[in-house]
């Protein structure tokens, strides 16, 4: 009987021992309420602000905003501004933020703050009232889905219902023969399929640094388009994106990974392509099909051989030169 008592009491003893050995949560653990929702997390000294633009994980400096409109932004103390701050200014669109009041050097986001700085908002005036929008959860903002105007100079607003405008929607200006110029806000991430296809009067496009993708046929058939300034953060140039335009030269930014099928095809005026990437991006044989017979590609000298021997570019080795 004594052995039986010992066996029966052993689980109770172990249970009491476990209670006595209970430890408080460590700094790497979470505490929760009864619903299981995390209430507190402990990290390695990083404090996240409730402001989506601000993160305090770097050495902070003061950033002051000059909005040049009635709406203002309070100055912030931070090491990085991860997304472009937006502010309403009815009748205008925010072109971007600059380091000088004379608008010389535009700021790209995320912007890593190295010293106390003042940022200046630059605005562009134009028609902004005849658009409709759809919200995109994936992009975190509104896509411009339709346009009912016939203006020569069109300004895309930077916000709608206090959310950023993040994409130019499919066929937004398809076969629009009136538009000659468009101002895109620095919130745009994507130019969608056929957004400016056959917009035959469009003369120039400047993609803000926020743009990461130009979709299929985005500017195809925009036969008057002579200048395209591409985004410094652009990664993908879609199929036929600039086919049939009137470009004479183009700079492909360093972040571009794909120059897809016939992206710059049927442009007999195109005679110079500068590639800023140190790693040769993907291209197809047809990517520049139908360009000027004297077309030359210019790359950084230290990667000249990389381009000449790349499986994507080796067939064009005799046309690839080190940029000055």
Short mmCIF file of C-alpha atoms in Angstrom, two decimals:
data_model
loop_
_atom_site.label_atom_id
_atom_site.label_comp_id
_atom_site.label_asym_id
_atom_site.label_seq_id
_atom_site.Cartn_x
_atom_site.Cartn_y
_atom_site.Cartn_z
CA UNK A 1 0.00 0.00 0.00
CA UNK A 2 2.86 2.41 0.70
CA UNK A 3 4.14 2.04 -2.87
CA UNK A 4 0.66 2.77 -4.21
CA UNK A 5 0.43 6.00 -2.19
CA UNK A 6 3.82 7.17 -3.47
CA UNK A 7 2.81 6.56 -7.08
CA UNK A 8 -0.49 8.40 -6.64
CA UNK A 9 1.13 11.39 -4.96
CA UNK A 10 3.95 11.72 -7.51
CA UNK A 11 1.88 13.56 -10.21
CA UNK A 12 0.66 16.04 -7.57
CA UNK A 13 4.25 16.68 -6.47
CA UNK A 14 5.39 17.27 -10.06
CA UNK A 15 2.48 19.64 -10.68
CA UNK A 16 3.39 21.69 -7.62
CA UNK A 17 7.03 21.69 -8.70
CA UNK A 18 6.05 23.08 -12.12
CA UNK A 19 4.05 25.89 -10.53
CA UNK A 20 6.97 26.78 -8.31
CA UNK A 21 9.33 26.93 -11.28
CA UNK A 22 7.17 29.36 -13.33
CA UNK A 23 9.19 32.22 -14.85
CA UNK A 24 8.14 35.64 -16.07
CA UNK A 25 8.21 36.23 -19.84
CA UNK A 26 11.62 36.96 -21.26
CA UNK A 27 12.23 40.10 -23.36
CA UNK A 28 11.82 37.98 -26.51
CA UNK A 29 8.34 36.72 -25.63
CA UNK A 30 4.80 38.04 -26.01
CA UNK A 31 2.05 38.60 -23.47
CA UNK A 32 -1.53 38.14 -24.55
CA UNK A 33 -5.03 38.75 -23.33
CA UNK A 34 -7.63 36.00 -23.17
CA UNK A 35 -8.49 36.38 -26.85
CA UNK A 36 -4.94 35.52 -27.84
CA UNK A 37 -4.20 38.93 -29.38
CA UNK A 38 -0.61 40.03 -28.87
CA UNK A 39 -0.51 43.03 -26.55
CA UNK A 40 3.20 43.63 -26.04
CA UNK A 41 6.27 42.57 -27.94
CA UNK A 42 9.83 43.10 -26.84
CA UNK A 43 12.39 43.73 -29.51
CA UNK A 44 16.04 44.63 -29.65
CA UNK A 45 15.60 48.28 -28.90
CA UNK A 46 13.49 49.11 -31.97
CA UNK A 47 10.46 51.31 -31.39
CA UNK A 48 7.83 51.46 -34.11
CA UNK A 49 5.87 54.69 -34.44
CA UNK A 50 2.13 54.71 -35.10
CA UNK A 51 2.87 57.08 -37.98
CA UNK A 52 3.28 54.90 -41.13
CA UNK A 53 5.92 57.26 -42.52
CA UNK A 54 8.21 57.08 -39.51
CA UNK A 55 10.53 54.45 -38.12
CA UNK A 56 12.92 55.02 -35.23
CA UNK A 57 15.34 52.17 -35.88
CA UNK A 58 18.10 54.53 -37.10
CA UNK A 59 19.83 57.56 -35.61
CA UNK A 60 17.09 60.21 -35.62
CA UNK A 61 17.31 63.74 -36.98
CA UNK A 62 14.74 66.51 -37.34
CA UNK A 63 12.85 66.65 -40.65
CA UNK A 64 10.81 69.79 -41.36
CA UNK A 65 8.24 69.97 -44.16
CA UNK A 66 7.43 73.11 -46.13
CA UNK A 67 4.13 72.21 -47.81
CA UNK A 68 3.45 75.53 -49.58
CA UNK A 69 -0.26 75.09 -48.95
CA UNK A 70 -2.75 75.58 -46.12
CA UNK A 71 -2.38 71.97 -45.00
CA UNK A 72 0.75 71.39 -42.95
CA UNK A 73 2.84 68.49 -41.73
CA UNK A 74 4.44 68.51 -38.31
CA UNK A 75 8.18 68.07 -38.22
CA UNK A 76 9.37 64.61 -37.22
CA UNK A 77 12.38 63.14 -35.45
CA UNK A 78 13.46 60.02 -37.35
CA UNK A 79 16.25 58.21 -39.16
CA UNK A 80 14.21 57.19 -42.21
CA UNK A 81 10.99 58.20 -43.95
CA UNK A 82 9.85 55.00 -45.62
CA UNK A 83 7.04 56.35 -47.81
CA UNK A 84 6.40 59.70 -49.43
CA UNK A 85 4.38 61.97 -47.11
CA UNK A 86 1.18 63.16 -48.76
CA UNK A 87 -0.83 66.30 -48.12
CA UNK A 88 -4.01 67.63 -49.73
CA UNK A 89 -3.93 70.70 -51.95
CA UNK A 90 -7.17 70.92 -53.99
CA UNK A 91 -6.56 71.68 -57.65
CA UNK A 92 -2.92 70.63 -57.52
CA UNK A 93 -0.89 67.44 -57.50
CA UNK A 94 2.24 66.84 -55.47
CA UNK A 95 5.16 66.47 -57.87
CA UNK A 96 7.52 65.48 -55.07
CA UNK A 97 9.66 66.64 -52.16
CA UNK A 98 12.90 68.51 -52.77
CA UNK A 99 15.95 69.37 -50.69
CA UNK A 100 15.88 72.99 -51.81
CA UNK A 101 13.23 75.66 -52.14
CA UNK A 102 14.43 76.07 -55.74
CA UNK A 103 13.49 72.41 -56.46
CA UNK A 104 16.85 71.12 -57.68
CA UNK A 105 17.27 67.71 -56.01
CA UNK A 106 14.17 65.56 -55.65
CA UNK A 107 13.96 63.14 -52.72
CA UNK A 108 13.45 59.42 -53.33
CA UNK A 109 11.70 57.28 -50.74
CA UNK A 110 12.60 55.54 -48.53
CA UNK A 111 14.66 58.57 -47.55
CA UNK A 112 17.44 57.95 -45.03
CA UNK A 113 18.02 61.05 -42.95
CA UNK A 114 21.67 61.89 -42.32
CA UNK A 115 21.23 65.33 -40.73
CA UNK A 116 18.57 67.84 -39.78
CA UNK A 117 16.85 68.71 -43.04
CA UNK A 118 13.98 70.69 -44.54
CA UNK A 119 11.95 69.17 -47.39
CA UNK A 120 10.02 71.38 -49.82
CA UNK A 121 6.84 70.30 -51.60
CA UNK A 122 6.55 71.06 -55.31
CA UNK A 123 3.08 71.27 -56.82
CA UNK A 124 1.73 71.15 -60.35
CA UNK A 125 -1.57 72.72 -61.37
CA UNK A 126 -3.88 70.99 -63.79
CA UNK A 127 -7.15 69.19 -64.37
CA UNK A 128 -7.74 66.56 -61.70
CA UNK A 129 -11.50 66.30 -61.31
CA UNK A 130 -12.64 63.79 -63.94
CA UNK A 131 -11.25 60.53 -62.59
CA UNK A 132 -12.72 57.47 -60.93
CA UNK A 133 -10.84 55.18 -58.57
CA UNK A 134 -10.74 51.66 -57.17
CA UNK A 135 -8.95 50.76 -53.96
CA UNK A 136 -6.21 48.10 -54.12
CA UNK A 137 -5.36 46.19 -50.96
CA UNK A 138 -2.24 44.78 -52.63
CA UNK A 139 -0.87 48.22 -53.52
CA UNK A 140 -2.16 49.99 -50.43
CA UNK A 141 -3.92 52.82 -52.24
CA UNK A 142 -6.17 53.84 -55.11
CA UNK A 143 -5.84 52.96 -58.80
CA UNK A 144 -7.06 55.58 -61.26
CA UNK A 145 -9.49 53.55 -63.36
CA UNK A 146 -11.14 56.02 -65.74
CA UNK A 147 -10.80 59.54 -67.09
CA UNK A 148 -13.61 61.58 -68.59
CA UNK A 149 -11.77 64.70 -69.70
CA UNK A 150 -10.12 65.88 -72.88
CA UNK A 151 -7.38 68.15 -71.53
CA UNK A 152 -3.98 68.68 -73.12
CA UNK A 153 -2.18 68.84 -69.78
CA UNK A 154 -3.45 66.35 -67.20
CA UNK A 155 -2.45 66.16 -63.55
CA UNK A 156 -2.96 62.94 -61.60
CA UNK A 157 -3.77 63.73 -57.95
CA UNK A 158 -1.58 62.30 -55.22
CA UNK A 159 -4.41 61.32 -52.87
CA UNK A 160 -8.06 60.31 -52.84
CA UNK A 161 -10.06 60.04 -49.64
CA UNK A 162 -6.82 60.64 -47.73
CA UNK A 163 -5.18 57.57 -49.33
CA UNK A 164 -2.36 57.66 -51.90
CA UNK A 165 -2.90 57.20 -55.62
CA UNK A 166 -0.68 54.21 -56.42
CA UNK A 167 -1.36 53.13 -60.00
CA UNK A 168 -2.38 54.36 -63.43
CA UNK A 169 -5.06 51.87 -64.38
CA UNK A 170 -5.45 49.77 -67.50
CA UNK A 171 -6.30 51.75 -70.64
CA UNK A 172 -6.73 54.96 -68.65
CA UNK A 173 -5.62 57.12 -71.60
CA UNK A 174 -6.03 54.48 -74.32
CA UNK A 175 -6.41 56.16 -77.73
CA UNK A 176 -6.59 59.57 -76.09
CA UNK A 177 -5.48 61.90 -78.87
CA UNK A 178 -5.62 65.10 -76.83
CA UNK A 179 -3.19 64.55 -73.98
CA UNK A 180 0.29 65.98 -74.58
CA UNK A 181 1.62 66.04 -71.03
CA UNK A 182 0.79 64.31 -67.77
CA UNK A 183 2.07 64.97 -64.27
CA UNK A 184 2.36 61.86 -62.13
CA UNK A 185 2.55 62.13 -58.34
CA UNK A 186 5.40 60.58 -56.40
CA UNK A 187 3.01 57.99 -54.96
CA UNK A 188 2.56 56.02 -58.21
CA UNK A 189 3.98 52.48 -58.10
CA UNK A 190 2.66 50.87 -61.29
CA UNK A 191 1.76 51.97 -64.81
CA UNK A 192 -0.70 49.27 -65.78
CA UNK A 193 -1.37 47.55 -69.11
CA UNK A 194 -2.14 49.86 -72.06
CA UNK A 195 -2.42 52.87 -69.75
CA UNK A 196 -1.19 55.27 -72.48
CA UNK A 197 -1.47 52.98 -75.50
CA UNK A 198 -2.01 54.92 -78.73
CA UNK A 199 -2.03 58.26 -76.91
CA UNK A 200 -0.62 59.72 -80.10
CA UNK A 201 -0.12 63.31 -78.90
CA UNK A 202 1.83 62.47 -75.73
CA UNK A 203 5.25 64.12 -76.01
CA UNK A 204 7.03 63.29 -72.77
CA UNK A 205 6.70 61.08 -69.71
CA UNK A 206 8.60 61.38 -66.44
CA UNK A 207 8.11 58.47 -64.08
CA UNK A 208 8.58 59.38 -60.40
CA UNK A 209 11.02 57.33 -58.35
CA UNK A 210 8.14 55.45 -56.73
CA UNK A 211 7.32 53.56 -59.96
CA UNK A 212 8.58 49.95 -59.94
CA UNK A 213 6.77 48.48 -62.94
CA UNK A 214 5.69 49.59 -66.41
CA UNK A 215 3.10 47.14 -67.70
CA UNK A 216 2.49 45.51 -71.07
CA UNK A 217 1.75 47.99 -73.89
CA UNK A 218 1.81 50.84 -71.36
CA UNK A 219 3.04 53.43 -73.89
CA UNK A 220 2.87 51.36 -77.08
CA UNK A 221 1.82 53.36 -80.09
CA UNK A 222 2.36 56.72 -78.38
CA UNK A 223 3.97 57.80 -81.62
CA UNK A 224 4.87 61.36 -80.57
CA UNK A 225 6.62 60.30 -77.36
CA UNK A 226 10.18 61.60 -77.69
CA UNK A 227 11.31 61.62 -74.06
CA UNK A 228 10.88 58.99 -71.35
CA UNK A 229 12.60 59.57 -68.02
CA UNK A 230 12.35 56.26 -66.18
CA UNK A 231 12.06 55.78 -62.43
CA UNK A 232 15.28 55.17 -60.51
CA UNK A 233 13.48 52.31 -58.72
CA UNK A 234 11.97 50.74 -61.84
CA UNK A 235 12.38 46.95 -61.87
CA UNK A 236 10.24 45.61 -64.73
CA UNK A 237 9.63 46.97 -68.23
CA UNK A 238 6.75 44.96 -69.65
CA UNK A 239 6.13 43.46 -73.07
CA UNK A 240 5.79 46.11 -75.81
CA UNK A 241 5.89 48.82 -73.13
CA UNK A 242 7.37 51.52 -75.40
CA UNK A 243 6.90 49.88 -78.79
CA UNK A 244 6.27 52.29 -81.64
CA UNK A 245 7.21 55.46 -79.77
CA UNK A 246 9.55 58.16 -81.07
CA UNK A 247 12.39 57.87 -78.55
CA UNK A 248 15.93 58.68 -79.67
CA UNK A 249 17.66 57.56 -76.48
CA UNK A 250 16.76 55.99 -73.17
CA UNK A 251 18.50 55.38 -69.85
CA UNK A 252 17.60 52.05 -68.25
CA UNK A 253 17.94 52.54 -64.47
CA UNK A 254 20.13 50.36 -62.27
CA UNK A 255 17.25 48.53 -60.57
CA UNK A 256 15.76 47.16 -63.79
CA UNK A 257 15.83 43.36 -63.86
CA UNK A 258 13.66 42.67 -66.93
CA UNK A 259 13.40 44.33 -70.34
CA UNK A 260 10.68 42.17 -71.76
CA UNK A 261 9.50 41.08 -75.20
CA UNK A 262 9.50 43.96 -77.73
CA UNK A 263 9.70 46.48 -74.89
CA UNK A 264 11.43 49.02 -77.19
CA UNK A 265 10.59 47.46 -80.55
CA UNK A 266 9.73 49.32 -83.75
CA UNK A 267 11.49 52.55 -82.78
CA UNK A 268 13.68 53.43 -85.78
CA UNK A 269 14.70 56.69 -84.11
CA UNK A 270 16.25 54.90 -81.11
CA UNK A 271 20.04 55.02 -81.42
CA UNK A 272 21.33 55.06 -77.82
CA UNK A 273 20.53 52.90 -74.78
CA UNK A 274 22.39 53.43 -71.50
CA UNK A 275 22.21 50.59 -68.99
CA UNK A 276 22.99 51.58 -65.41
CA UNK A 277 22.71 48.08 -63.90
CA UNK A 278 25.92 46.38 -62.83
CA UNK A 279 24.26 43.00 -63.38
CA UNK A 280 23.01 42.57 -66.95
CA UNK A 281 19.21 42.53 -66.91
CA UNK A 282 17.12 39.99 -68.76
CA UNK A 283 16.36 40.90 -72.36
CA UNK A 284 14.91 39.13 -75.38
CA UNK A 285 16.16 39.19 -78.97
CA UNK A 286 13.09 41.24 -79.77
CA UNK A 287 13.40 43.71 -76.88
CA UNK A 288 14.93 46.34 -79.19
CA UNK A 289 13.81 44.84 -82.49
CA UNK A 290 13.37 47.42 -85.22
CA UNK A 291 15.50 50.10 -83.56
CA UNK A 292 17.93 52.26 -85.50
CA UNK A 293 20.55 50.20 -87.34
CA UNK A 294 23.27 52.17 -85.55
CA UNK A 295 21.85 51.53 -82.07
CA UNK A 296 24.55 51.33 -79.40
CA UNK A 297 24.40 50.17 -75.80
CA UNK A 298 26.45 51.92 -73.11
CA UNK A 299 27.35 50.33 -69.76
CA UNK A 300 29.73 50.99 -66.88
CA UNK A 301 33.30 50.14 -67.83
CA UNK A 302 33.85 47.69 -64.98
CA UNK A 303 31.01 45.46 -66.22
CA UNK A 304 31.61 45.79 -69.96
CA UNK A 305 32.83 42.21 -70.25
CA UNK A 306 29.94 40.96 -68.11
CA UNK A 307 27.49 42.36 -70.63
CA UNK A 308 29.43 41.13 -73.65
CA UNK A 309 29.47 37.57 -72.27
CA UNK A 310 25.99 37.54 -70.72
CA UNK A 311 23.67 34.97 -72.33
CA UNK A 312 21.11 37.76 -72.69
CA UNK A 313 23.49 40.23 -74.36
CA UNK A 314 26.33 38.29 -76.00
CA UNK A 315 24.70 38.40 -79.45
CA UNK A 316 25.03 42.18 -79.30
CA UNK A 317 28.60 42.31 -77.94
CA UNK A 318 29.86 44.38 -80.87
CA UNK A 319 27.26 47.06 -80.08
CA UNK A 320 28.09 47.36 -76.36
CA UNK A 321 30.51 50.07 -75.24
CA UNK A 322 31.81 51.53 -71.99
CA UNK A 323 30.01 54.74 -71.12
CA UNK A 324 32.11 57.87 -70.85
#
